[in-house]
GROMACS .gro file of C-alpha atoms in nm:
model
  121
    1UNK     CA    1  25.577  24.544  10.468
    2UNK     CA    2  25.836  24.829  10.484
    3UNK     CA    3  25.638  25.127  10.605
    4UNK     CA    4  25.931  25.350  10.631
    5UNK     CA    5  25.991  25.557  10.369
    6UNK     CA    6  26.280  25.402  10.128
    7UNK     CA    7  26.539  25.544   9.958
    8UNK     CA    8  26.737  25.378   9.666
    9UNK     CA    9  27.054  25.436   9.908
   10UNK     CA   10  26.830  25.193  10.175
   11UNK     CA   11  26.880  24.930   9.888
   12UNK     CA   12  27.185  24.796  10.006
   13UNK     CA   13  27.200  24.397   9.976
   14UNK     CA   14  27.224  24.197   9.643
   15UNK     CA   15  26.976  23.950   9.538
   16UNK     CA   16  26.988  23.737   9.239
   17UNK     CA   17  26.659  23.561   9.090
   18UNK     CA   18  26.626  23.228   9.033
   19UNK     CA   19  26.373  23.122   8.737
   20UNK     CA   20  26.253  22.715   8.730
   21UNK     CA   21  26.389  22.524   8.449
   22UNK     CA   22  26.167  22.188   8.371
   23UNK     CA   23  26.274  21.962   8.136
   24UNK     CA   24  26.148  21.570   8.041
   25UNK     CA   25  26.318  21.278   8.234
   26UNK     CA   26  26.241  21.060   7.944
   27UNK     CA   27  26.044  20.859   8.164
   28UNK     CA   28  25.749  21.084   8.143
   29UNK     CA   29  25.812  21.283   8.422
   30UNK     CA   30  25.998  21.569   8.443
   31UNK     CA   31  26.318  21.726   8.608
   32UNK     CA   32  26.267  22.078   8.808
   33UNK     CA   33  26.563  22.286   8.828
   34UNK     CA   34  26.657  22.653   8.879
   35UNK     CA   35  26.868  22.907   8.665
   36UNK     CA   36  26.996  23.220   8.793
   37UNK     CA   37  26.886  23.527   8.666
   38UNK     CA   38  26.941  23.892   8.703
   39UNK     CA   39  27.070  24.036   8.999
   40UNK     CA   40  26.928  24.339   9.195
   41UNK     CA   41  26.994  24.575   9.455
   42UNK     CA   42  26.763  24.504   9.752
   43UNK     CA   43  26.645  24.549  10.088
   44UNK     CA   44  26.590  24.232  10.299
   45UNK     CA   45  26.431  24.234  10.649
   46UNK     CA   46  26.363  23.971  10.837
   47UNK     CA   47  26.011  23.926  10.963
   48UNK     CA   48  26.000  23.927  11.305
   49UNK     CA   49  25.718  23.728  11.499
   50UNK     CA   50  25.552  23.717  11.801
   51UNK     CA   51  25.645  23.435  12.067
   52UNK     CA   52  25.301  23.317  12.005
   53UNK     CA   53  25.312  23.310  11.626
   54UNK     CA   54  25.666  23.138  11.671
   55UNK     CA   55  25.527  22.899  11.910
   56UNK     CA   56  25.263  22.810  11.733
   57UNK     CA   57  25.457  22.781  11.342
   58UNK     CA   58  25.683  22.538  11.600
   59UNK     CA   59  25.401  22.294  11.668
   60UNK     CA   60  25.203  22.269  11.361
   61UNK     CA   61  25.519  22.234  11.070
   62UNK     CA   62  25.851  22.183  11.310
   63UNK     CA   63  25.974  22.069  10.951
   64UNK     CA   64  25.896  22.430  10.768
   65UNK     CA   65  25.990  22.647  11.007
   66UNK     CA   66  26.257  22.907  10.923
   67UNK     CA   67  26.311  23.248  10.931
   68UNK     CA   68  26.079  23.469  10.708
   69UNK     CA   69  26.163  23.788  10.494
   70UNK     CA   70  26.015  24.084  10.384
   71UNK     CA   71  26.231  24.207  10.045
   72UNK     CA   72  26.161  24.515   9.852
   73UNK     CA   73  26.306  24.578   9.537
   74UNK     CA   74  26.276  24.898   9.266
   75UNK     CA   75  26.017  24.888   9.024
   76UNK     CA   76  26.162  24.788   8.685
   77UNK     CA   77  26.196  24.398   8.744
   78UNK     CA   78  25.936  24.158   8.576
   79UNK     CA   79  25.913  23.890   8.863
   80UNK     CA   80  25.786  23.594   8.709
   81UNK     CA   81  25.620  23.276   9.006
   82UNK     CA   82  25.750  23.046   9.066
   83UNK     CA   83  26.058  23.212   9.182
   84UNK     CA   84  26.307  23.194   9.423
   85UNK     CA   85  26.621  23.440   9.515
   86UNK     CA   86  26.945  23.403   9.591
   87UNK     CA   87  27.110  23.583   9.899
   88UNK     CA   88  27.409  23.585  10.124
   89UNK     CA   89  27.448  23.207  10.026
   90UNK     CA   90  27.071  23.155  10.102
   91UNK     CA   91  26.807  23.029   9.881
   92UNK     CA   92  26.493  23.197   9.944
   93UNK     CA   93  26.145  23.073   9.782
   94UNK     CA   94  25.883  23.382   9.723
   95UNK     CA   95  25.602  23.286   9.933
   96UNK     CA   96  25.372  23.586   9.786
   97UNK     CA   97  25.309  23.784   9.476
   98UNK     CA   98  25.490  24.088   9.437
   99UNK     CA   99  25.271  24.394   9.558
  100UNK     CA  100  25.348  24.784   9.411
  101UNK     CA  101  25.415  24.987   9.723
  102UNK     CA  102  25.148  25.301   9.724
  103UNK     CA  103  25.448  25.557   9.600
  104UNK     CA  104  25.456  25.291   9.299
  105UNK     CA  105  25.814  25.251   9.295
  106UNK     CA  106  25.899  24.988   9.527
  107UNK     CA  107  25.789  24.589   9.463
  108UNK     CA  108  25.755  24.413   9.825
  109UNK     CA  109  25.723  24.046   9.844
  110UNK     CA  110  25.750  23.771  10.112
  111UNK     CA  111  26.071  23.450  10.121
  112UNK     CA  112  26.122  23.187  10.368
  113UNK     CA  113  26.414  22.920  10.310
  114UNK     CA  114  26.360  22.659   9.997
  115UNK     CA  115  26.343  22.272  10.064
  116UNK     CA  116  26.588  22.228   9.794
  117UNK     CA  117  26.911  22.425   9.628
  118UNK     CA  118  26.884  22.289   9.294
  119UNK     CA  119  27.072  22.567   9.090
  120UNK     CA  120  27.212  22.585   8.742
  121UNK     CA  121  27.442  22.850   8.651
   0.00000   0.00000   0.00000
């Protein structure tokens, strides 16, 4: 994802996890929302696509489409899925598991927009 090398000074951007909170309807179902967590320093990119790709994410989910990111964060951060983050007044849903960078101190993971914002403070 970020193949340049990364400094802790490159971590400029605050993030804030957001954790899913179930609890029972009384009904038998159940009601999903999400609690913020801790807040990290972080570098987010956004993922820049080809026309092709964007042409094509256009035609088959015109509903989904949105911009994608790639954020890295340091090591040190248990990043429990389903998760989402908070940034800039976005929410983000992680799309992909958090991957150790080869220098092993960087965790890289994918976002895209959520559906829905439903936070708890």
């Amino acid at each position: 994802m970020h193949h340049q090398k990364t400094q802790i000074s490159d971590l400029k951007q605050r993030i804030t996890f957001l954790h899913v909170n179930t609890q029972a309807d009384g009904q038998g179902g159940s009601i999903i929302t999400w609690k913020s967590g801790k807040t990290v320093w972080a570098m987010v990119s956004p993922i820049k696509e080809s026309n092709y790709m964007r042409d094509a994410v256009r035609r088959e989910a015109q509903d989904l489409a949105g911009i994608r990111y790639n954020i890295r964060i340091r090591v040190g951060y248990d990043i429990l899925l389903p998760a989402r983050v908070q940034w800039r007044g976005k929410i983000l849903t992680i799309t992909t598991k958090p991957q150790l960078d080869p220098s092993c101190c960087w965790f890289d993971f994918m976002a895209c927009a959520a559906e829905e914002e439903n936070i708890d403070a």
